[in-house]
mmCIF file of C-alpha atoms in Angstrom:
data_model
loop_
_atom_site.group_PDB
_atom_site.id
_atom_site.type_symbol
_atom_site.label_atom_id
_atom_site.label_comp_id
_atom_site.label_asym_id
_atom_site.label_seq_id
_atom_site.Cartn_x
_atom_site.Cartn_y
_atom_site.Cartn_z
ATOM 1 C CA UNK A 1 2.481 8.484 15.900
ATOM 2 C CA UNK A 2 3.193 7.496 12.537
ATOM 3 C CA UNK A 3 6.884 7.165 13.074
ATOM 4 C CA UNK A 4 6.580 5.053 15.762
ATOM 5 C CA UNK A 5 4.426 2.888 13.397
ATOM 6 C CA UNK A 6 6.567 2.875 10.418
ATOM 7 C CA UNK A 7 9.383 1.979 13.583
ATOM 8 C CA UNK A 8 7.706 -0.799 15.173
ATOM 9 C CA UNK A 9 6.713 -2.710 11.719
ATOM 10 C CA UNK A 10 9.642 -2.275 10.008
ATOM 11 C CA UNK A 11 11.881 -4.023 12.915
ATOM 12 C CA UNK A 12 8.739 -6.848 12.250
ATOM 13 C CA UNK A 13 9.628 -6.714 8.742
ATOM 14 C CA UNK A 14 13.421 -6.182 8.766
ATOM 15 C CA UNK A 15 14.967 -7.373 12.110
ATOM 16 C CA UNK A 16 17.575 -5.052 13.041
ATOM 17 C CA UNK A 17 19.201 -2.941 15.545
ATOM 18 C CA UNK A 18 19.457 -0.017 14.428
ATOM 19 C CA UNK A 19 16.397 2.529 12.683
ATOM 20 C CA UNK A 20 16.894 5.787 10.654
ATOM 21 C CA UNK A 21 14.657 8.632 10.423
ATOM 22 C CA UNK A 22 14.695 10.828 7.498
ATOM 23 C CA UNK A 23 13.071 13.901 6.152
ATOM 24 C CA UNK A 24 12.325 12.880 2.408
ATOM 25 C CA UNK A 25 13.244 16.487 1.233
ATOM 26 C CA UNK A 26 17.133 15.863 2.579
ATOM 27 C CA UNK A 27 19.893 14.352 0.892
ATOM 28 C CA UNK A 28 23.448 13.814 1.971
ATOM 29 C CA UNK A 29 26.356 15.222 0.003
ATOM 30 C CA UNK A 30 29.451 13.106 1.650
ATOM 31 C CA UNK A 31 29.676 9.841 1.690
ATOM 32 C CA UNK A 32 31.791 9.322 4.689
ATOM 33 C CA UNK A 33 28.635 9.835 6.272
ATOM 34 C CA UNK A 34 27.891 6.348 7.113
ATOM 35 C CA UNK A 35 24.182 5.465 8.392
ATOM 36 C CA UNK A 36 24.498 3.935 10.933
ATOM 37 C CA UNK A 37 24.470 3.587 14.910
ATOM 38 C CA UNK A 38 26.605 4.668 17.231
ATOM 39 C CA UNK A 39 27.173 3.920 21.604
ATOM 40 C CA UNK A 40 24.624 7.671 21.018
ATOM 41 C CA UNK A 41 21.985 8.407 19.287
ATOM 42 C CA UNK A 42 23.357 10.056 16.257
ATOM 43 C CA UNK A 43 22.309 13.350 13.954
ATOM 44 C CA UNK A 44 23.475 12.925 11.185
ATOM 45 C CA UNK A 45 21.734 16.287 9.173
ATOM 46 C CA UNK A 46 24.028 18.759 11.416
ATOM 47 C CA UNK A 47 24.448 20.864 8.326
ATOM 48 C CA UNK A 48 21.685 21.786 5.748
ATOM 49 C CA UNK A 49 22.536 24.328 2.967
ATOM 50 C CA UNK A 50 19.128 26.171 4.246
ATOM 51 C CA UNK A 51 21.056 26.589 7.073
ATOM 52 C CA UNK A 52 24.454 27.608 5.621
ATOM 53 C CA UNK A 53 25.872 24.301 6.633
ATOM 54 C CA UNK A 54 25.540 25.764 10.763
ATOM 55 C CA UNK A 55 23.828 23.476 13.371
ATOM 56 C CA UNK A 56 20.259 25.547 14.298
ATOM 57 C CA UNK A 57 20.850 25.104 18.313
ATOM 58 C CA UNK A 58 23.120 22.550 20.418
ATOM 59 C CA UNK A 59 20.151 20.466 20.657
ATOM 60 C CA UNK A 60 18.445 20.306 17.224
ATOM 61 C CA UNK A 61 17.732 16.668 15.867
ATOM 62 C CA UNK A 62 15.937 17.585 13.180
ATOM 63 C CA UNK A 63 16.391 16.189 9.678
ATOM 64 C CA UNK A 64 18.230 12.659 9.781
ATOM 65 C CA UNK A 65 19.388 10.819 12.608
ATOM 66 C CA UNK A 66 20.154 7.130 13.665
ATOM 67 C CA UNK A 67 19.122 5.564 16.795
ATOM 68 C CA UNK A 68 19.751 1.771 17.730
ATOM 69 C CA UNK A 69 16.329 -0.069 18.156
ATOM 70 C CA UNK A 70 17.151 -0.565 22.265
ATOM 71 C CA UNK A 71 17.854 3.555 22.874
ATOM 72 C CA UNK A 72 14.019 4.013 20.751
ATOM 73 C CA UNK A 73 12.592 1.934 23.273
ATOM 74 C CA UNK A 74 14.209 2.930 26.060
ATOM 75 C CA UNK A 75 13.164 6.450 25.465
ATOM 76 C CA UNK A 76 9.852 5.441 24.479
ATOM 77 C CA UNK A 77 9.616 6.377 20.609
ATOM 78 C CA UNK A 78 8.520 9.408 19.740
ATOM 79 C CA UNK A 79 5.580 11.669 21.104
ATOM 80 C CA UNK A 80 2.146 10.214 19.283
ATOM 81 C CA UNK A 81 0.702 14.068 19.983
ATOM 82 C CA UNK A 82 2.657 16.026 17.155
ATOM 83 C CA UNK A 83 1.012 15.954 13.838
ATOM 84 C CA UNK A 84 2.421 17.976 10.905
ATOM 85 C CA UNK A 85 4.870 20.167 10.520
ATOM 86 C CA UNK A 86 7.462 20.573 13.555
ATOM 87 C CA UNK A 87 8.771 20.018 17.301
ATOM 88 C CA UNK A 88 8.973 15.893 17.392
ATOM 89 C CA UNK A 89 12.313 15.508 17.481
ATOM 90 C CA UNK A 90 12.848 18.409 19.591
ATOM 91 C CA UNK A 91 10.300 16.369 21.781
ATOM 92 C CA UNK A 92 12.764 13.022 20.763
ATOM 93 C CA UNK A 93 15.615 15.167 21.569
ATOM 94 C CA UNK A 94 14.398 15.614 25.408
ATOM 95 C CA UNK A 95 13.889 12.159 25.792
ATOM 96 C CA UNK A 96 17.160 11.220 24.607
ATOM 97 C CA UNK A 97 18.830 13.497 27.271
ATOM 98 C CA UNK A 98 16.196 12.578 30.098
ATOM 99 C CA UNK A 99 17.117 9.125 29.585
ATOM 100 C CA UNK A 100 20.750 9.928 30.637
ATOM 101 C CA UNK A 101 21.571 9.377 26.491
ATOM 102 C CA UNK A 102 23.580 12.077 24.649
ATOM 103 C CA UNK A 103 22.928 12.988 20.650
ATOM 104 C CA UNK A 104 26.468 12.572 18.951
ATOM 105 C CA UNK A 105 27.236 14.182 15.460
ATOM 106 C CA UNK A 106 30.047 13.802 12.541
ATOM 107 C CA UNK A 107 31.894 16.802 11.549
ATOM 108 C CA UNK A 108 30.298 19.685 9.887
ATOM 109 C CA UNK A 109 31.846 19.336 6.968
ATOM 110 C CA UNK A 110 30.742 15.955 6.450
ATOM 111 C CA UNK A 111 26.742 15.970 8.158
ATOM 112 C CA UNK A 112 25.897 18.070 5.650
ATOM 113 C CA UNK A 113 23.072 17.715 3.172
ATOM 114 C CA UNK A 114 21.217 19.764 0.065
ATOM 115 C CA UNK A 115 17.715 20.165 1.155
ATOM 116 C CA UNK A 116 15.513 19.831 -2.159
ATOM 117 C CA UNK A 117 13.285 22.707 -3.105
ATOM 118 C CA UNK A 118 9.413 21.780 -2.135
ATOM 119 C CA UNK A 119 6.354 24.344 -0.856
ATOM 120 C CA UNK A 120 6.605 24.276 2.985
ATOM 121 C CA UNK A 121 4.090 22.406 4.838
ATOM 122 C CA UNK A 122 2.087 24.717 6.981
ATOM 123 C CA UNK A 123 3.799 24.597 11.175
ATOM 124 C CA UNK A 124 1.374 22.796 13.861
ATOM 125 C CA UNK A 125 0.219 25.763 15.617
ATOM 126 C CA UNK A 126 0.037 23.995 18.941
ATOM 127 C CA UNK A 127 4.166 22.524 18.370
ATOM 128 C CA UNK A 128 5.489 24.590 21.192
ATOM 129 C CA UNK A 129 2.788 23.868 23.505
ATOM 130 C CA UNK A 130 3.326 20.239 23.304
ATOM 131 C CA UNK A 131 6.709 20.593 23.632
ATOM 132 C CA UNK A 132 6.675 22.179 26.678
ATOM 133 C CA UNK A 133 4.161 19.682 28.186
ATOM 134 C CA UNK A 134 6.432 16.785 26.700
ATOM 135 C CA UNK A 135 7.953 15.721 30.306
ATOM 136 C CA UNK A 136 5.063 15.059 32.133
ATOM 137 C CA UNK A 137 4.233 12.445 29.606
ATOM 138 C CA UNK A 138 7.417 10.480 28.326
ATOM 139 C CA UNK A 139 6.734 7.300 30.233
ATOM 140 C CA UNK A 140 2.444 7.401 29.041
ATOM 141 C CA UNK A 141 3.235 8.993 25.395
ATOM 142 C CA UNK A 142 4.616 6.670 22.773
ATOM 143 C CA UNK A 143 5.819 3.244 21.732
ATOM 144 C CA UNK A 144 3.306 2.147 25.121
ATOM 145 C CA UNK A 145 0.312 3.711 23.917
ATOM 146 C CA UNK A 146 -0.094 3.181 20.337
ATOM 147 C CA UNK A 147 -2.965 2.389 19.110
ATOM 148 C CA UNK A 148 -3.569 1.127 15.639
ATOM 149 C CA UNK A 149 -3.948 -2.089 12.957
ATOM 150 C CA UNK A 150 -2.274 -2.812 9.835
ATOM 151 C CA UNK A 151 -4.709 -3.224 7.140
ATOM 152 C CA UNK A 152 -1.630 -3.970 4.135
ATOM 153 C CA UNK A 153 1.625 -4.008 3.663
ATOM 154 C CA UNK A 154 2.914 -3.387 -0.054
ATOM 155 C CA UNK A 155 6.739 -3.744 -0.632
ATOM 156 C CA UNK A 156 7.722 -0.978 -3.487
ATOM 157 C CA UNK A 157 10.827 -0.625 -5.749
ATOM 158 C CA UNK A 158 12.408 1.839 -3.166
ATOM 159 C CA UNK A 159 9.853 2.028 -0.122
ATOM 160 C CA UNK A 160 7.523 -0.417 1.631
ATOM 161 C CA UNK A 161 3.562 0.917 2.173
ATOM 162 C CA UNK A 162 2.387 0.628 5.070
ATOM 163 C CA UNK A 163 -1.127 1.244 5.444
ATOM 164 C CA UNK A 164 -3.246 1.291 9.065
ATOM 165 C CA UNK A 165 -6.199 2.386 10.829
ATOM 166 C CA UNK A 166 -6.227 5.178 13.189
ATOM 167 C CA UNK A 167 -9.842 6.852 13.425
ATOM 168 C CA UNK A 168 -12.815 8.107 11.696
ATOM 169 C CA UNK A 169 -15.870 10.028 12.115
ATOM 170 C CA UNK A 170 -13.928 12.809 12.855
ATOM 171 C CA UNK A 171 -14.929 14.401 9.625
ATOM 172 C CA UNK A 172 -18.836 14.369 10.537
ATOM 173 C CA UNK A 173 -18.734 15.632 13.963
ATOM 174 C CA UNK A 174 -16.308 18.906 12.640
ATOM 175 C CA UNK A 175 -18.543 19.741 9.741
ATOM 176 C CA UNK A 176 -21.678 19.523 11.913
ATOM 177 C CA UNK A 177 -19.781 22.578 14.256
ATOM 178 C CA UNK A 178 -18.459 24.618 11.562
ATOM 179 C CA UNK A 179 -21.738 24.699 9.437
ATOM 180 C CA UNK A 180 -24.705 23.290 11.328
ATOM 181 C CA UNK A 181 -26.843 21.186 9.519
ATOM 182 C CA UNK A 182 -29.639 18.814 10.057
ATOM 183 C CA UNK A 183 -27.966 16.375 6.931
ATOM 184 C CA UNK A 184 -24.466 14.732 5.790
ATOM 185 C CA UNK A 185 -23.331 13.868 2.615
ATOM 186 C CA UNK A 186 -20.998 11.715 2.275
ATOM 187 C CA UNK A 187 -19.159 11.339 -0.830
ATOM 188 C CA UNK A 188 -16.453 9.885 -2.235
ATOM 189 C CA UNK A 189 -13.635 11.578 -4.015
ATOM 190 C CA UNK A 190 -13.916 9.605 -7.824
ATOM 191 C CA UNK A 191 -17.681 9.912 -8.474
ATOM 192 C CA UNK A 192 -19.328 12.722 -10.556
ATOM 193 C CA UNK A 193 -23.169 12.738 -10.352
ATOM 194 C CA UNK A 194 -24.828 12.878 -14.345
ATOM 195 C CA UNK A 195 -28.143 13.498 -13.366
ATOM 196 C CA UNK A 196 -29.648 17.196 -11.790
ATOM 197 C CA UNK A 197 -32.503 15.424 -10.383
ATOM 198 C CA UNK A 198 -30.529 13.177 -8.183
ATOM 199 C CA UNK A 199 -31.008 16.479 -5.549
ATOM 200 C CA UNK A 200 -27.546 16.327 -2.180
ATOM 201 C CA UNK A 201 -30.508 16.327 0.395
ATOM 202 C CA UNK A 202 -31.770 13.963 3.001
ATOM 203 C CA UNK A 203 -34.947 11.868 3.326
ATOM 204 C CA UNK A 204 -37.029 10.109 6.291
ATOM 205 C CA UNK A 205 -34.417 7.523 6.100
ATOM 206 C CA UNK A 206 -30.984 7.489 4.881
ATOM 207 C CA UNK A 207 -30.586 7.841 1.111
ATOM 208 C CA UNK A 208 -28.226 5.883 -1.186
ATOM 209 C CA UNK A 209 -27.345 8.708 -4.051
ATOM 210 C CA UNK A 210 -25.046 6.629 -5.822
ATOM 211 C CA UNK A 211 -27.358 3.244 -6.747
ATOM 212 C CA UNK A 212 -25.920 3.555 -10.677
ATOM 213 C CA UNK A 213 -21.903 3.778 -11.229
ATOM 214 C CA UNK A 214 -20.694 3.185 -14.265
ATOM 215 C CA UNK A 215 -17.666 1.061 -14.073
ATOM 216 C CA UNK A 216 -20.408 -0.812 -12.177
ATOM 217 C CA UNK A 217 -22.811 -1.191 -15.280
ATOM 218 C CA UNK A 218 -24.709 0.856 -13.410
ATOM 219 C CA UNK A 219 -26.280 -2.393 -11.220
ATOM 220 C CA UNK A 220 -28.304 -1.952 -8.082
ATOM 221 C CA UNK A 221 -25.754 -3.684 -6.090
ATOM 222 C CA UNK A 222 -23.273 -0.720 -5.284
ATOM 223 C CA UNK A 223 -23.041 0.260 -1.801
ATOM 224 C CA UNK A 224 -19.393 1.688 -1.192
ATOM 225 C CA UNK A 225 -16.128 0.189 -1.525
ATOM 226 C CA UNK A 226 -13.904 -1.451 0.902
ATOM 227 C CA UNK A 227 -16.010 -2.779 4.183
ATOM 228 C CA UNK A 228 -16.783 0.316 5.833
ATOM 229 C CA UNK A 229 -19.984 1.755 4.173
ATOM 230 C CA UNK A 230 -21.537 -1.984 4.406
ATOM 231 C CA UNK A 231 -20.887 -1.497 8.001
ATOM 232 C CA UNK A 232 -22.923 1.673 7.824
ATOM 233 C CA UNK A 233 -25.562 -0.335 5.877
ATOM 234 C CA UNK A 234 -25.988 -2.815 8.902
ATOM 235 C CA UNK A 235 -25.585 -0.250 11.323
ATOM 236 C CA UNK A 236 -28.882 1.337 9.624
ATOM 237 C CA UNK A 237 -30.683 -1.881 9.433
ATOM 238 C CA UNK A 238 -30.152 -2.420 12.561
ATOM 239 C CA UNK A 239 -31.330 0.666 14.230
ATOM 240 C CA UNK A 240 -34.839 -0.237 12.689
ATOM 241 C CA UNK A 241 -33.813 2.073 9.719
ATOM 242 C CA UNK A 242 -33.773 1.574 5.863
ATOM 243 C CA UNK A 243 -32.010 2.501 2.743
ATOM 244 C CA UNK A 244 -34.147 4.731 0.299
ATOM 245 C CA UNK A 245 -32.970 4.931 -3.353
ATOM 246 C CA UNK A 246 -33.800 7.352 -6.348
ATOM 247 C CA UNK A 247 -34.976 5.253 -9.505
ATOM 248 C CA UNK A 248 -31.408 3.883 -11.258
ATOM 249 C CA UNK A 249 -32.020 6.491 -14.053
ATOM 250 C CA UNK A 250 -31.583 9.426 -11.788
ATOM 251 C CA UNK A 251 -28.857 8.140 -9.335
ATOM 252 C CA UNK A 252 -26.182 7.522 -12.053
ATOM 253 C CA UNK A 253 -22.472 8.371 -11.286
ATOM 254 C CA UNK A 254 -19.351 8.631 -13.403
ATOM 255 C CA UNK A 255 -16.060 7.540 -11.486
ATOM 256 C CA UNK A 256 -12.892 9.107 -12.201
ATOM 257 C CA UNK A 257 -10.454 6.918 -13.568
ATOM 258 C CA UNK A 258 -7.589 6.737 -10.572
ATOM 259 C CA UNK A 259 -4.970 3.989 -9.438
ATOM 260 C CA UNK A 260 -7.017 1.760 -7.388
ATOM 261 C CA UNK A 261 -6.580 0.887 -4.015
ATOM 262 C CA UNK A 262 -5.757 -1.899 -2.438
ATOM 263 C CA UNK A 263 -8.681 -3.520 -0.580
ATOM 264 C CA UNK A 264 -8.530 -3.464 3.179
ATOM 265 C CA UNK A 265 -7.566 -7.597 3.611
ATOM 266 C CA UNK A 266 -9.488 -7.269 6.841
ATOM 267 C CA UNK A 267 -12.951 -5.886 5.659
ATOM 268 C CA UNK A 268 -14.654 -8.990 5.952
ATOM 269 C CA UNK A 269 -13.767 -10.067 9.331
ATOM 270 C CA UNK A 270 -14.618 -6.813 10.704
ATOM 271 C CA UNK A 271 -17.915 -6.342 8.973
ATOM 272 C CA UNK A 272 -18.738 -9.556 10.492
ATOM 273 C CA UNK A 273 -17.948 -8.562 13.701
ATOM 274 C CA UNK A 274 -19.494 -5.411 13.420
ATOM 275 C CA UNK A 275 -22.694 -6.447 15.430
ATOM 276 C CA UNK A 276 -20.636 -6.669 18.451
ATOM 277 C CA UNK A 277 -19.538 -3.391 18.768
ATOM 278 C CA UNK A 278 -22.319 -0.865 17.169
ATOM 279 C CA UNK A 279 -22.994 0.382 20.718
ATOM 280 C CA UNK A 280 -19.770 1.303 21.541
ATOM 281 C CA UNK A 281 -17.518 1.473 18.168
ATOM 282 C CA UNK A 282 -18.330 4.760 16.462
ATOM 283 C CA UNK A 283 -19.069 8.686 17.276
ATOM 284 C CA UNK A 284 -19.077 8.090 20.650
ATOM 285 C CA UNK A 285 -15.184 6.486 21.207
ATOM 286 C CA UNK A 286 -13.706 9.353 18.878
ATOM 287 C CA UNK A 287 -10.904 10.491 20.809
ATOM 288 C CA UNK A 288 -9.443 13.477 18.490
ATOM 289 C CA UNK A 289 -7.857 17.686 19.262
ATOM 290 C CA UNK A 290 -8.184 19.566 16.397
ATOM 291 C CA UNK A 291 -5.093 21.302 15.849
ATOM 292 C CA UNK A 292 -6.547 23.841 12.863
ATOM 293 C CA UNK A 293 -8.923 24.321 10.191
ATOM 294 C CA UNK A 294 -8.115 25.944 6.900
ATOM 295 C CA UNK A 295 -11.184 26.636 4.280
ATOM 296 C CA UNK A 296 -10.098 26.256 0.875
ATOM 297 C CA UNK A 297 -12.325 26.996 -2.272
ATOM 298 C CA UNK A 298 -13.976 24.000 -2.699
ATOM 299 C CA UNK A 299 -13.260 22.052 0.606
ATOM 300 C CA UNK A 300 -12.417 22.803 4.304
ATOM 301 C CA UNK A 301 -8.657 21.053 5.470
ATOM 302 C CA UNK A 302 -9.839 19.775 9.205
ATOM 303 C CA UNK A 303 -6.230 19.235 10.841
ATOM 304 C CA UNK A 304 -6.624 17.021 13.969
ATOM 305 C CA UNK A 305 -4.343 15.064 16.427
ATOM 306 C CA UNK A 306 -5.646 11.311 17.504
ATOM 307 C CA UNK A 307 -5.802 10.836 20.937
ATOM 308 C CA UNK A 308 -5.213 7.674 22.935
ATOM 309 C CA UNK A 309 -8.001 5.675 24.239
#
């Protein structure tokens, strides 16, 4: 999914023919290796020194390739069902030939590329399973159904950022089947609680731990950050619910200094059209597979794939 994003707005940004896909742990040793596209769809990592410079398997695509904008669109982007580690542009690689394309390669001796030492990101378990379903949905599965909205775009010294909206609530409904509870805290990352008394349960209503942050002055005022935990707010209200608080003394938080991020430029016009879709925006249009869970010491790593709506 998130190549086809990062493939549909950056042909918005940069009009071109031609995109380039590349593993950020790969780079090229020759420079007669010329990124660019060809009449085929081209792979242009055919030889990794992992590998000992030998293609994996006739139809391996992995790594770096070039494709011109019209042969991504024919073929429908890539799957939006592989998250993680592994099998996309295997999946890519099917489409290309279903499509009546080819995948054309340089010489081994000039594809070749140093792959740069990094811990190995864990394989999606269910790779090969999706693979093997791939066919059935190359027409329905792709540049067609994305489903997503760019909150920024921030142009860097050697990358542009872009950052969009997929899903949420995922992390609520998981938690609730791994460890069954009756309560959910949520909490973000940067704050560190100073007070004992200010005790991680629940109330009658919902309860606001974090009333006193102190890059805040530690006001009343603080509800969140960024549009989506107002939302919650009026969500609350307008259930018939209310906000409880702990006295400003006892609900004090230290935040972690951190980069910032940059505000979500839409937060306003969707909290104000929040109203609107309460009812039917939420827990019950989560449409998510989990793909694995992996408890760590001090968290639990919920691994999921978005489905389309």
């Amino acid at each position: 999914m998130l190549m086809n994003i990062g493939a549909l707005e950056s042909v918005k940004l940069w009009p071109c023919e031609c995109l380039i896909f590349h593993d950020i742990d790969l780079l090229p040793e020759d420079d007669r290796n010329l990124y660019a596209c060809r009449e085929q769809p081209l792979h242009l990592s055919a030889a990794y020194n992992t590998f000992n410079y030998k293609l994996l398997y006739e139809d391996f695509f992995g790594g770096v390739n070039a494709i011109s904008v019209g042969h991504f669109q024919r073929v429908n982007g890539f799957s939006n069902k592989f998250w993680g580690w592994g099998a996309e542009d295997d999946d890519l690689a099917n489409r290309i030939k279903y499509h009546g394309l080819s995948i054309s390669r340089n010489p081994a001796n000039i594809s070749r590329y140093t792959m740069i030492r990094h811990e190995k990101e864990k394989p999606n378990p269910h790779r090969v399973e999706t693979l093997r379903s791939g066919q059935n949905s190359y027409t329905s599965d792709g540049l067609n159904s994305l489903q997503y909205r760019v909150l920024d775009v921030q142009p860097r010294r050697l990358y542009t950022w872009i950052y969009v909206e997929l899903m949420k609530n995922i992390g609520a409904l998981e938690s609730v089947k791994l460890y069954p509870k009756d309560c959910f805290i949520f909490h973000d990352i940067d704050l560190l609680p100073e007070d004992d008394r200010n005790l991680y349960v629940c109330r009658e209503q919902p309860l606001h731990l974090s009333v006193a942050v102190d890059t805040l002055n530690y006001n009343n005022k603080f509800w969140g950050w960024g549009g989506e935990d107002d939302d919650l707010a009026n969500r609350i209200k307008y259930h018939g619910l209310s906000i409880s608080l702990n006295p400003a003394n006892i609900s004090r938080y230290t935040m972690i200094r951190h980069d910032k991020e940059k505000p979500n430029p839409h937060r306003f016009e969707m909290l104000r059209s929040g109203t609107s879709r309460f009812a039917s925006d939420g827990l019950n249009s989560a449409k998510y597979r989990v793909l694995d869970v992996q408890p760590r010491r001090l968290y639990t790593w919920i691994y999921v794939e978005l489905l389309n709506a």
